[in-house]
Amino acid sequence: MDLLLDSLHSAFLLLVSGDPELLVIVAVSLKVSTVSTLIASLFGIPCGFLISYSSFFGKRFLLTCLNTLLALPTVVIGLLVYAFISRHGMFGSLELLYTQKAIIIGQVILIIPLVTSLTIAAISRIDNRYRKTALTLGATRVQMVLVIIKEARYGIGAAVIAAFGRVIAEVGISMMLGGNARGFTRTMTTAMALEYDKGEFALAVALGLTLMTIAFGVNLLFHFFQGRTWADAV
Amino acid sequence: MLYKTDRLIKDFTGRRILDIRDFVVEKHKIYALTGANGAGKTTLLTLLAFLDRPDQGVLQFCGRTVCYDRDSLLRVRRRVVLLDQYPILFTGPVWKNVEFGLKVRGVNRKQREQRVNEVLALVGMEKFSNADAHKLSGGESKRVALARGLAVSPEVLLCDEPTANVDEENQEIILGILKKINAEAGTSIMVATHYLSQGRQLADHSLILSHGKLSERGNENNFRCSVKQERGGSLFCELNDSCGLRLENQQEDDLSGSCKVYIDPAGIFCFQDAGRISANQWTGKILCIEQAGEHVLLTVDCGVKLKIQLTVSEYQEHNPLVGGLVNLSIPEESVFLSPPYH
């Protein structure tokens, strides 16, 4: 108990003093997580819409595969991407291994199924009459899609936030593909694992607190905008 | 000519929902489309609004065969508006809903504002312009949906049960608006309704959709009858001393005492097996057999003179002869009751 209290006290001091090492770690984490979430959303949301609104042979099988991929361990993705970008891999010449780009690639693969699945779920909940109404009022296909996305925006927003939460908290991909290089590919989770190995709990706890604060802040921001949009509509 | 169909067929999970032979809908008229639940009214309106395509057959719109490629569909869809039975309003204020059709057509903001105000005033919802669309009552939502459809000045307005689940005051408002836009703007209107009386009150033509088949209501098979409420809620409709119809699920309001009944000639079935048991089976003597286009018309005396429309294959199957007896089954979906004052 004393250990935890001491660590919390030291962590608080680190946070208040604005420790430069801590700030760099947080910045790297935020950067790679934001970029990977954006890329996965740009790909996953349209994919989710297409899958949701089209009927084709094997759709059920595809949905089952997508749901299975939600449980994919980060270390498996780390291994897979490593096989491609390591020196002897297919893309070894691009020298991506142990860079932030490598982490982003791995994280994008991790969360695309999540964004796609949750987008499909969000769009499936939208009444088909929205589509019919938009079309009978003269909307083109693109305009109809925008109507559906607008109506499903909270569900899609939740999908993006869930994806961000998944990547900012993952450790396997960042460790295996980023290499935990100080000031370069060290993220909050890899730094926490390292500090734990070293027995330095203060920085680990401080990073843990920061991670939770960021997650809380993002959710709070989402709920704030959601509430404001509803209030504006009245 | 607005619509012309040539053997329009729509199947759904192996069941034939619509089978409409040659049929013509004229411009600038109001048509009432009546039929029981599951008769295919909504499916037909969806086809006429070009939101679905038939499985077989040809649909012509304003003299041109409808092509179902993306560009052609957008062009024809922009001339027709379908108002859903339970209209759904987009999230946001009422004015945003009403301007949607104009915005997707690229109309500038000033013109949009002007048109939105005009149509909201027409449906009596101008005070609700900034209200949240999802906080309106059922009747108000229907009026906003009507305004949204009218904002784009459609040539054709297809209304699926426009007064369903709406109080009497809103019903009158909605029907009044439909009459007004038909009279002033010449908008062609087709209204699907359960209520035959409402259809007759509003429309120039009454269409009957029964078992997926469309027919225009003629002068035959119209009878006066006395209606009695029976135990269990069913109605007994007595045409004369020897003829009566038992009806379980009539949705028409205000049915008691003396009424009018219409029996759709295409909805009466002939059968040979006299042991078959169902409600409303009559036996009659065939008085006359005549050919009418692709159909055969039988005149049968069952205590009242009934016209029965058979397809050629049905005719060949039963091979009826003048003077012979025929067993008839009259399903409830083919019987339409209306109060005597309409």
Coordinates of C-alpha atoms in Angstrom, one line a residue, chain B residues 54-275:
Chain B
P54 CA -40.1 -4.8 -60.9
D55 CA -39.0 -8.4 -61.3
Q56 CA -40.7 -8.6 -64.7
G57 CA -42.7 -6.3 -66.9
V58 CA -42.4 -2.7 -68.1
L59 CA -43.3 0.5 -66.4
Q60 CA -43.8 3.6 -68.5
F61 CA -43.7 7.1 -67.0
C62 CA -45.0 10.0 -69.1
G63 CA -44.8 7.9 -72.2
R64 CA -41.2 6.7 -71.7
T65 CA -40.2 3.3 -70.5
V66 CA -38.4 3.6 -67.2
C67 CA -34.7 2.6 -67.3
Y68 CA -33.2 1.6 -64.1
D69 CA -29.7 2.9 -64.6
R70 CA -28.4 5.4 -62.0
D71 CA -28.8 8.7 -64.1
S72 CA -32.2 7.8 -65.5
L73 CA -33.5 6.8 -62.0
L74 CA -32.3 10.1 -60.5
R75 CA -34.1 12.1 -63.3
V76 CA -37.5 10.3 -62.8
R77 CA -37.2 10.1 -59.0
R78 CA -36.9 13.9 -59.0
R79 CA -40.4 14.2 -60.5
V80 CA -42.1 11.9 -58.0
V81 CA -42.3 12.0 -54.2
L82 CA -43.5 9.1 -52.0
L83 CA -44.8 10.0 -48.6
D84 CA -44.3 7.1 -46.3
Q85 CA -47.1 5.7 -44.1
Y86 CA -44.9 6.5 -41.1
P87 CA -42.8 9.3 -42.4
I88 CA -39.4 9.7 -40.8
L89 CA -37.9 13.2 -40.3
F90 CA -34.2 13.8 -40.4
T91 CA -32.5 14.9 -37.2
G92 CA -32.5 18.7 -36.9
P93 CA -35.0 21.5 -37.1
V94 CA -38.2 21.4 -39.2
W95 CA -36.9 23.9 -41.8
K96 CA -33.8 21.8 -42.5
N97 CA -36.1 18.8 -43.2
V98 CA -38.3 20.8 -45.5
E99 CA -35.4 22.3 -47.5
F100 CA -33.6 18.9 -48.0
G101 CA -35.1 18.2 -51.4
L102 CA -34.3 21.7 -52.6
K103 CA -30.7 21.6 -51.3
V104 CA -29.9 18.3 -53.0
R105 CA -31.1 19.9 -56.2
G106 CA -28.7 22.8 -55.8
V107 CA -31.3 25.5 -55.2
N108 CA -29.7 28.6 -53.7
R109 CA -30.3 29.6 -50.1
K110 CA -32.6 32.5 -50.7
Q111 CA -35.0 30.6 -52.9
R112 CA -34.8 27.7 -50.4
E113 CA -35.8 29.9 -47.5
Q114 CA -38.7 31.4 -49.5
R115 CA -40.0 28.0 -50.6
V116 CA -39.7 26.5 -47.1
N117 CA -41.8 29.4 -45.7
E118 CA -44.4 28.9 -48.4
V119 CA -44.9 25.2 -47.9
L120 CA -44.8 25.4 -44.1
A121 CA -47.5 28.0 -44.3
L122 CA -49.5 25.7 -46.7
V123 CA -49.5 22.9 -44.2
G124 CA -50.0 25.3 -41.2
M125 CA -46.7 24.6 -39.6
E126 CA -45.0 27.9 -40.1
K127 CA -44.7 28.4 -36.3
F128 CA -42.7 25.2 -36.0
S129 CA -40.0 26.2 -38.5
N130 CA -37.2 26.1 -35.8
A131 CA -38.7 23.2 -33.8
D132 CA -36.9 19.9 -33.3
A133 CA -38.3 17.6 -35.9
H134 CA -38.2 14.6 -33.6
K135 CA -40.3 16.4 -30.9
L136 CA -43.4 16.8 -33.1
S137 CA -46.6 14.8 -32.7
G138 CA -47.6 12.2 -35.2
G139 CA -50.0 14.6 -37.1
E140 CA -47.4 17.4 -37.1
S141 CA -44.8 15.0 -38.4
K142 CA -47.0 14.0 -41.2
R143 CA -47.7 17.6 -42.1
V144 CA -44.0 18.4 -42.1
A145 CA -43.3 15.3 -44.2
L146 CA -46.0 16.6 -46.6
A147 CA -44.4 20.0 -46.7
R148 CA -41.0 18.5 -47.3
G149 CA -42.4 16.5 -50.3
L150 CA -44.3 19.5 -51.7
A151 CA -41.3 21.8 -51.4
V152 CA -39.8 20.2 -54.5
S153 CA -43.1 20.8 -56.5
P154 CA -43.4 17.1 -57.6
E155 CA -45.4 16.2 -60.7
V156 CA -46.6 13.2 -58.8
L157 CA -47.3 12.7 -55.1
L158 CA -47.7 9.2 -53.9
C159 CA -49.2 9.0 -50.4
D160 CA -49.1 5.8 -48.4
E161 CA -51.9 6.0 -45.9
P162 CA -51.6 9.7 -45.3
T163 CA -54.1 9.8 -42.5
A164 CA -53.2 6.7 -40.7
N165 CA -52.7 7.2 -36.9
V166 CA -53.7 10.9 -37.3
D167 CA -56.4 12.7 -35.4
E168 CA -59.5 13.9 -37.2
E169 CA -58.4 17.5 -37.3
N170 CA -55.1 16.6 -38.9
Q171 CA -56.8 14.2 -41.3
E172 CA -59.0 17.0 -42.6
I173 CA -56.0 19.3 -42.9
I174 CA -54.0 16.7 -44.9
L175 CA -56.8 15.8 -47.2
G176 CA -57.6 19.4 -47.8
I177 CA -54.0 20.1 -48.8
L178 CA -54.0 17.2 -51.2
K179 CA -57.1 18.5 -52.9
K180 CA -55.7 22.0 -53.0
I181 CA -52.4 21.1 -54.6
N182 CA -54.2 18.9 -57.2
A183 CA -56.6 21.7 -58.0
E184 CA -54.0 24.6 -58.0
A185 CA -50.8 23.0 -59.1
G186 CA -52.2 20.1 -61.1
T187 CA -50.2 17.6 -59.1
S188 CA -51.1 14.1 -59.9
I189 CA -51.8 12.2 -56.6
M190 CA -52.2 8.6 -55.7
V191 CA -53.4 7.9 -52.2
A192 CA -53.2 4.4 -50.7
T193 CA -55.9 3.9 -48.1
H194 CA -57.8 1.2 -46.2
Y195 CA -60.8 3.5 -46.1
L196 CA -62.9 3.2 -49.2
S197 CA -65.1 6.1 -48.1
Q198 CA -62.0 8.4 -47.8
G199 CA -60.8 7.3 -51.2
R200 CA -64.2 8.1 -52.8
Q201 CA -64.4 11.4 -51.0
L202 CA -61.0 12.5 -52.3
A203 CA -60.3 10.8 -55.6
D204 CA -61.4 11.0 -59.2
H205 CA -60.8 7.3 -59.6
S206 CA -60.9 4.4 -57.1
L207 CA -58.5 1.6 -57.8
I208 CA -58.8 -1.8 -56.0
L209 CA -55.7 -3.8 -55.3
S210 CA -56.6 -7.3 -54.4
H211 CA -54.2 -10.2 -54.2
G212 CA -51.6 -8.1 -56.1
K213 CA -54.0 -7.4 -58.9
L214 CA -55.2 -4.0 -59.8
S215 CA -58.6 -3.1 -61.1
E216 CA -60.6 0.1 -61.4
R217 CA -63.8 0.1 -59.4
G218 CA -66.7 -0.3 -61.7
N219 CA -70.4 0.0 -61.3
E220 CA -71.0 -3.7 -61.0
N221 CA -71.2 -5.6 -57.7
N222 CA -72.3 -2.5 -55.7
F223 CA -75.1 -3.4 -53.3
R224 CA -77.0 -1.8 -50.4
C225 CA -76.9 -3.9 -47.3
S226 CA -77.8 -3.9 -43.6
V227 CA -74.9 -4.4 -41.3
K228 CA -75.2 -6.1 -37.9
Q229 CA -72.5 -6.4 -35.3
E230 CA -72.1 -10.0 -34.1
R231 CA -70.7 -11.5 -31.0
G232 CA -66.9 -11.6 -31.2
G233 CA -66.7 -8.3 -33.1
S234 CA -67.4 -9.7 -36.6
L235 CA -69.9 -8.0 -38.9
F236 CA -72.8 -9.6 -40.7
C237 CA -73.6 -7.8 -43.9
E238 CA -77.1 -8.8 -45.2
L239 CA -77.6 -8.2 -48.9
N240 CA -81.1 -9.7 -49.0
D241 CA -83.0 -12.6 -47.3
S242 CA -80.8 -15.2 -48.9
C243 CA -77.4 -13.6 -49.2
G244 CA -75.0 -12.4 -46.5
L245 CA -71.3 -11.9 -45.9
R246 CA -69.5 -12.4 -42.6
L247 CA -66.6 -10.0 -42.2
E248 CA -64.1 -10.3 -39.4
N249 CA -61.5 -7.6 -40.0
Q250 CA -63.2 -4.5 -41.5
Q251 CA -61.3 -1.3 -40.8
E252 CA -63.9 1.2 -42.1
D253 CA -65.2 3.5 -39.4
D254 CA -68.9 4.3 -38.9
L255 CA -70.4 1.0 -40.1
S256 CA -73.8 0.3 -38.6
G257 CA -77.3 0.0 -40.0
S258 CA -77.5 0.6 -43.7
C259 CA -74.3 0.5 -45.7
K260 CA -72.9 0.1 -49.2
V261 CA -70.9 -2.9 -50.2
Y262 CA -68.7 -3.4 -53.2
I263 CA -67.4 -6.9 -54.2
D264 CA -64.3 -6.8 -56.4
P265 CA -65.2 -9.1 -59.5
A266 CA -61.5 -10.1 -59.8
G267 CA -61.4 -11.1 -56.1
I268 CA -64.1 -13.8 -56.3
F269 CA -63.0 -17.3 -56.6
C270 CA -64.8 -20.2 -58.4
F271 CA -64.3 -23.7 -57.2
Q272 CA -65.8 -27.1 -58.0
D273 CA -65.3 -28.9 -54.7
A274 CA -68.5 -28.1 -52.8
G275 CA -67.1 -29.7 -49.6

